[in-house]
Short mmCIF file of N, CA, C and O in Angstrom, two decimals:
data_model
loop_
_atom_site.label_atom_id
_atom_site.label_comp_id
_atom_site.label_asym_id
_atom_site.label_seq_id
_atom_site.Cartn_x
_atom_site.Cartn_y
_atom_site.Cartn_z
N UNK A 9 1.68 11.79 -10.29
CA UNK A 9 2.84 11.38 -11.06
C UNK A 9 4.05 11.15 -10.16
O UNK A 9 4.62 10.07 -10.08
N UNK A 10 4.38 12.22 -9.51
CA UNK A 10 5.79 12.06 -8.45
C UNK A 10 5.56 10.68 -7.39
O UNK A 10 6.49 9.95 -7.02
N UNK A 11 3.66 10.47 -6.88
CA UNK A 11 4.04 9.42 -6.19
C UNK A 11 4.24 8.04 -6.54
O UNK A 11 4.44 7.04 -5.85
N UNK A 12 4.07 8.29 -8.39
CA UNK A 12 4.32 6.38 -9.03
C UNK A 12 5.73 6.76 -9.17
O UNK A 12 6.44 5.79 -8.89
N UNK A 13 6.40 7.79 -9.48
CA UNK A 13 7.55 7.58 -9.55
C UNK A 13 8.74 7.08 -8.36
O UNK A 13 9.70 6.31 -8.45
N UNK A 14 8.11 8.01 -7.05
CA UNK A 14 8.80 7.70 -5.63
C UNK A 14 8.46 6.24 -5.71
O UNK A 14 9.38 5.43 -5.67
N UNK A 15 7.58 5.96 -5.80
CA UNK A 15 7.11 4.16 -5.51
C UNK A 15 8.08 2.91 -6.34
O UNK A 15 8.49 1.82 -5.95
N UNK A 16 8.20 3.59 -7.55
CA UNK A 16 9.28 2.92 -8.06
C UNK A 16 10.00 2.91 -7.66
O UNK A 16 10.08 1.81 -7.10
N UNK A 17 11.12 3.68 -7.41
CA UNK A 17 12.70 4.36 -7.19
C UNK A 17 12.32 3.18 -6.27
O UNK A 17 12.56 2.09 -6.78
N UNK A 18 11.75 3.15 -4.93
CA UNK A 18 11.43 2.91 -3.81
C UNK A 18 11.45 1.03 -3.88
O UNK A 18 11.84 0.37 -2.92
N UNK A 19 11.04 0.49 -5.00
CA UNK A 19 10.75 -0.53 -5.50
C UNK A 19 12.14 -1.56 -5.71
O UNK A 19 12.51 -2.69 -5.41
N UNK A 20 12.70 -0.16 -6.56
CA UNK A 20 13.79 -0.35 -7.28
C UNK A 20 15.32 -0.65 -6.03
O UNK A 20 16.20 -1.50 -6.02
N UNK A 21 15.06 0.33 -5.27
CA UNK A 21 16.24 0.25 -4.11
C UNK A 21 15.81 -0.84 -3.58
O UNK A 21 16.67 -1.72 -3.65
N UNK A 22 14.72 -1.21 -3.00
CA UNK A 22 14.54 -2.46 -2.52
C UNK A 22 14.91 -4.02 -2.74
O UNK A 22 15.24 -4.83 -1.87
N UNK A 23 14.77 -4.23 -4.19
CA UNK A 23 15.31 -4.94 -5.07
C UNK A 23 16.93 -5.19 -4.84
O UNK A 23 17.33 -6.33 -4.59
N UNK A 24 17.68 -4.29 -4.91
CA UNK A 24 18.85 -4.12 -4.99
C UNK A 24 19.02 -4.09 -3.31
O UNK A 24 20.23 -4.03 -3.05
N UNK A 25 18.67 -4.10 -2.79
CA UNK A 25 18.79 -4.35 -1.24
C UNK A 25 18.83 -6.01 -0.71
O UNK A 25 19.48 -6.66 0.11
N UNK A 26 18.02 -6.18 -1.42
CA UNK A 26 17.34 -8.27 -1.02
C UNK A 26 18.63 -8.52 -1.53
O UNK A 26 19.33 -9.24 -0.82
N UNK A 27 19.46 -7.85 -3.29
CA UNK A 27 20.39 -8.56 -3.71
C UNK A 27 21.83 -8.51 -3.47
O UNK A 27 22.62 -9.25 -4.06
N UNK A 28 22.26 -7.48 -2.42
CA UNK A 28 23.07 -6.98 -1.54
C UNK A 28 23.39 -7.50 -0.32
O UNK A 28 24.45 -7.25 0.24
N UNK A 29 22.34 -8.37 0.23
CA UNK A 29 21.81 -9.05 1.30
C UNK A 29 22.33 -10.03 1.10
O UNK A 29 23.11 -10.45 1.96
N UNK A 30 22.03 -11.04 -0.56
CA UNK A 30 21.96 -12.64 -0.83
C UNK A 30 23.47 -12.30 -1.11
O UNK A 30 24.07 -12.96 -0.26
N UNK A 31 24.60 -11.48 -2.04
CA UNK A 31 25.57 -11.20 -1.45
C UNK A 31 26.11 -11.16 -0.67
O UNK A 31 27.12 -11.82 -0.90
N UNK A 32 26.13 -10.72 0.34
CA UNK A 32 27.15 -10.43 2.01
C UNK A 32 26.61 -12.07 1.87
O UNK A 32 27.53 -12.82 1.54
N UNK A 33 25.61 -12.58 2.01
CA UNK A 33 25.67 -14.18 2.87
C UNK A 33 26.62 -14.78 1.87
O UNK A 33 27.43 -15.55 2.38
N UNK A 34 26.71 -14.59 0.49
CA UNK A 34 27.66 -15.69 -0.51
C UNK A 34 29.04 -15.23 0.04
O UNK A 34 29.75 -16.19 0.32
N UNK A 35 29.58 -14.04 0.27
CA UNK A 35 30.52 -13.70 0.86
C UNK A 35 31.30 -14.03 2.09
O UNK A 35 32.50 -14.10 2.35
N UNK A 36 30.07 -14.22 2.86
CA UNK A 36 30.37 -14.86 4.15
C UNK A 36 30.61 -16.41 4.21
O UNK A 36 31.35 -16.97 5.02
N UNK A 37 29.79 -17.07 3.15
CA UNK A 37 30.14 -18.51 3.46
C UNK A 37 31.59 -18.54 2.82
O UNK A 37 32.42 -19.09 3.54
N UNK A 38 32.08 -18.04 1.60
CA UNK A 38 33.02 -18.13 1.44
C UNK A 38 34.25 -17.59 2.07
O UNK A 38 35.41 -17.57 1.66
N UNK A 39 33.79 -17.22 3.02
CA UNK A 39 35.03 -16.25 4.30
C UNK A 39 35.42 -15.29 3.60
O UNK A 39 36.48 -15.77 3.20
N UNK A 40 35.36 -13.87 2.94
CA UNK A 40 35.61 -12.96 2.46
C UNK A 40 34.97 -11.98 3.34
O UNK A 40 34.10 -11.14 3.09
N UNK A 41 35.58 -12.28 4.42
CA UNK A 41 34.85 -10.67 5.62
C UNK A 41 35.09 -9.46 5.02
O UNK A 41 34.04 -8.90 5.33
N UNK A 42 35.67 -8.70 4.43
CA UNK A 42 35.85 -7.89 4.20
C UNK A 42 34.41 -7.35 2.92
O UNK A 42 33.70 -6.38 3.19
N UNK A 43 34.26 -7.97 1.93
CA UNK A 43 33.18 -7.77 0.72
C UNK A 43 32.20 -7.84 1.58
O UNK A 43 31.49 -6.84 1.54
N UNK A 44 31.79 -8.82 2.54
CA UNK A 44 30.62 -9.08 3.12
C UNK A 44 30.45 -7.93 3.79
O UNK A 44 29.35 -7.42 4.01
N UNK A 45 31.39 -7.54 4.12
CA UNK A 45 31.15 -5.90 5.30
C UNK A 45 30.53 -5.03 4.40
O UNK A 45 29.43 -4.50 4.56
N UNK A 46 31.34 -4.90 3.37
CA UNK A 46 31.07 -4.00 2.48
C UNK A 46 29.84 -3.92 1.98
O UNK A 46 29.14 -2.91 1.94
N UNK A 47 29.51 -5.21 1.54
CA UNK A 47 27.95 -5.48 0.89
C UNK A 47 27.03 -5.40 1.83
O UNK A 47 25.93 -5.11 1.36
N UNK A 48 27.06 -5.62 3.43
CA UNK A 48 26.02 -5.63 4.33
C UNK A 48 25.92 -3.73 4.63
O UNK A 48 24.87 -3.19 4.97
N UNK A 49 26.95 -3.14 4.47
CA UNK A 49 27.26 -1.32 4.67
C UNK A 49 25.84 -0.53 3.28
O UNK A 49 24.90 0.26 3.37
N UNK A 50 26.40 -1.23 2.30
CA UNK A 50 25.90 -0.98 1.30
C UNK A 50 24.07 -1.06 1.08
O UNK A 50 23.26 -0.25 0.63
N UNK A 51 23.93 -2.50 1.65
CA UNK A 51 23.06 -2.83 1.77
C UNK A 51 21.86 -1.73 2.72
O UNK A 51 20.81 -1.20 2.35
N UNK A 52 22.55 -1.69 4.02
CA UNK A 52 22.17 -0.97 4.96
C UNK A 52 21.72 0.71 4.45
O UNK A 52 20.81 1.37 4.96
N UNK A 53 22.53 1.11 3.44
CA UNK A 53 22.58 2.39 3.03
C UNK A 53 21.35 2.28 1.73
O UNK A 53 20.52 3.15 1.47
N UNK A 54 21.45 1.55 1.35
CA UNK A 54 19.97 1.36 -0.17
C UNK A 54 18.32 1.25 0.28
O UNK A 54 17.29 1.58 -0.31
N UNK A 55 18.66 0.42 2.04
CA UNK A 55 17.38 0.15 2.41
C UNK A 55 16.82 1.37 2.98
O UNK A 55 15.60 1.52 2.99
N UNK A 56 17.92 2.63 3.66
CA UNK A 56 17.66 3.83 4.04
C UNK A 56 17.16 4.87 3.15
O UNK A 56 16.37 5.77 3.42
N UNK A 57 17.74 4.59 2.01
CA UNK A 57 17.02 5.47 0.62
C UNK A 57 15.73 4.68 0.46
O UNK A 57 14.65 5.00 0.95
N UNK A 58 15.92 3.89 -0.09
CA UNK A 58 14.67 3.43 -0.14
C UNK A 58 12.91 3.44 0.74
O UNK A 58 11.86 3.44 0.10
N UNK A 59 12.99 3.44 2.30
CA UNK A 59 12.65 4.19 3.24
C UNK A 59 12.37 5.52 2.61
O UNK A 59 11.33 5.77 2.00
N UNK A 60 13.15 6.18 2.74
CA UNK A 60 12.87 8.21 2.28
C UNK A 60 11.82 7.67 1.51
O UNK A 60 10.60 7.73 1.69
N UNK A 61 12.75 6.89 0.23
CA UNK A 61 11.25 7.62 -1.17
C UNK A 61 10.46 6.42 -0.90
O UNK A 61 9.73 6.19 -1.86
N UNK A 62 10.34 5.68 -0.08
CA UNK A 62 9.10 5.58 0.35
C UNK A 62 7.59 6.25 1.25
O UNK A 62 6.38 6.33 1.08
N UNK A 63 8.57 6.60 2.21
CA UNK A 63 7.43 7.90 2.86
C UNK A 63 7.38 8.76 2.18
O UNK A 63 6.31 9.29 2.48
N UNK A 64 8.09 9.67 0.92
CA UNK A 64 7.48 10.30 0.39
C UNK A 64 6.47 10.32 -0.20
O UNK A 64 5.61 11.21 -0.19
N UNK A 65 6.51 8.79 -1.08
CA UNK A 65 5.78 8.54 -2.20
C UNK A 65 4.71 8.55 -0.96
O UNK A 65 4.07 9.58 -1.17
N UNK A 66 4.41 8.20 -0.29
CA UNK A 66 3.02 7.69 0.99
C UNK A 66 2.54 9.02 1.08
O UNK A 66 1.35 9.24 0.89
N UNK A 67 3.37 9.96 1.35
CA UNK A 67 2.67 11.32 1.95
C UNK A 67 2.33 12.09 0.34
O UNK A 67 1.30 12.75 0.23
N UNK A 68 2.72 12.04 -0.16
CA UNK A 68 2.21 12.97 -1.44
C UNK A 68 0.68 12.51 -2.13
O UNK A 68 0.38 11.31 -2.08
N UNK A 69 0.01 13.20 -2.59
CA UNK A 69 -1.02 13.14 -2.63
C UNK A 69 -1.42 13.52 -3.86
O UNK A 69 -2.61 13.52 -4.15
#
């Protein structure tokens, strides 16, 4: 049970990572350095969670 759930979560941050990503670039073409920082920070920080409950979900058994 805990490892379909880690797999989700895991799924789920990922998702929201790709769309954090396609952000900072809309940001950037429009020259808004500042959001784009923000959204690429953000980004950077969802794909790191995401990571965790991914090796968790891998190692649990």
């Amino acid at each position: 049970m805990f490892m379909k759930k880690n797999f989700i979560i895991s799924v789920v941050c990922l998702i929201l990572c790709f769309l954090l990503i396609v952000t900072a670039i809309i940001f950037n073409i429009k020259e808004m350095e500042e959001y784009c920082m923000y959204a690429g920070m953000a980004s950077t920080v969802i794909a790191f969670i995401s990571v965790l409950f991914g090796l968790n979900s891998w190692s649990e058994k």
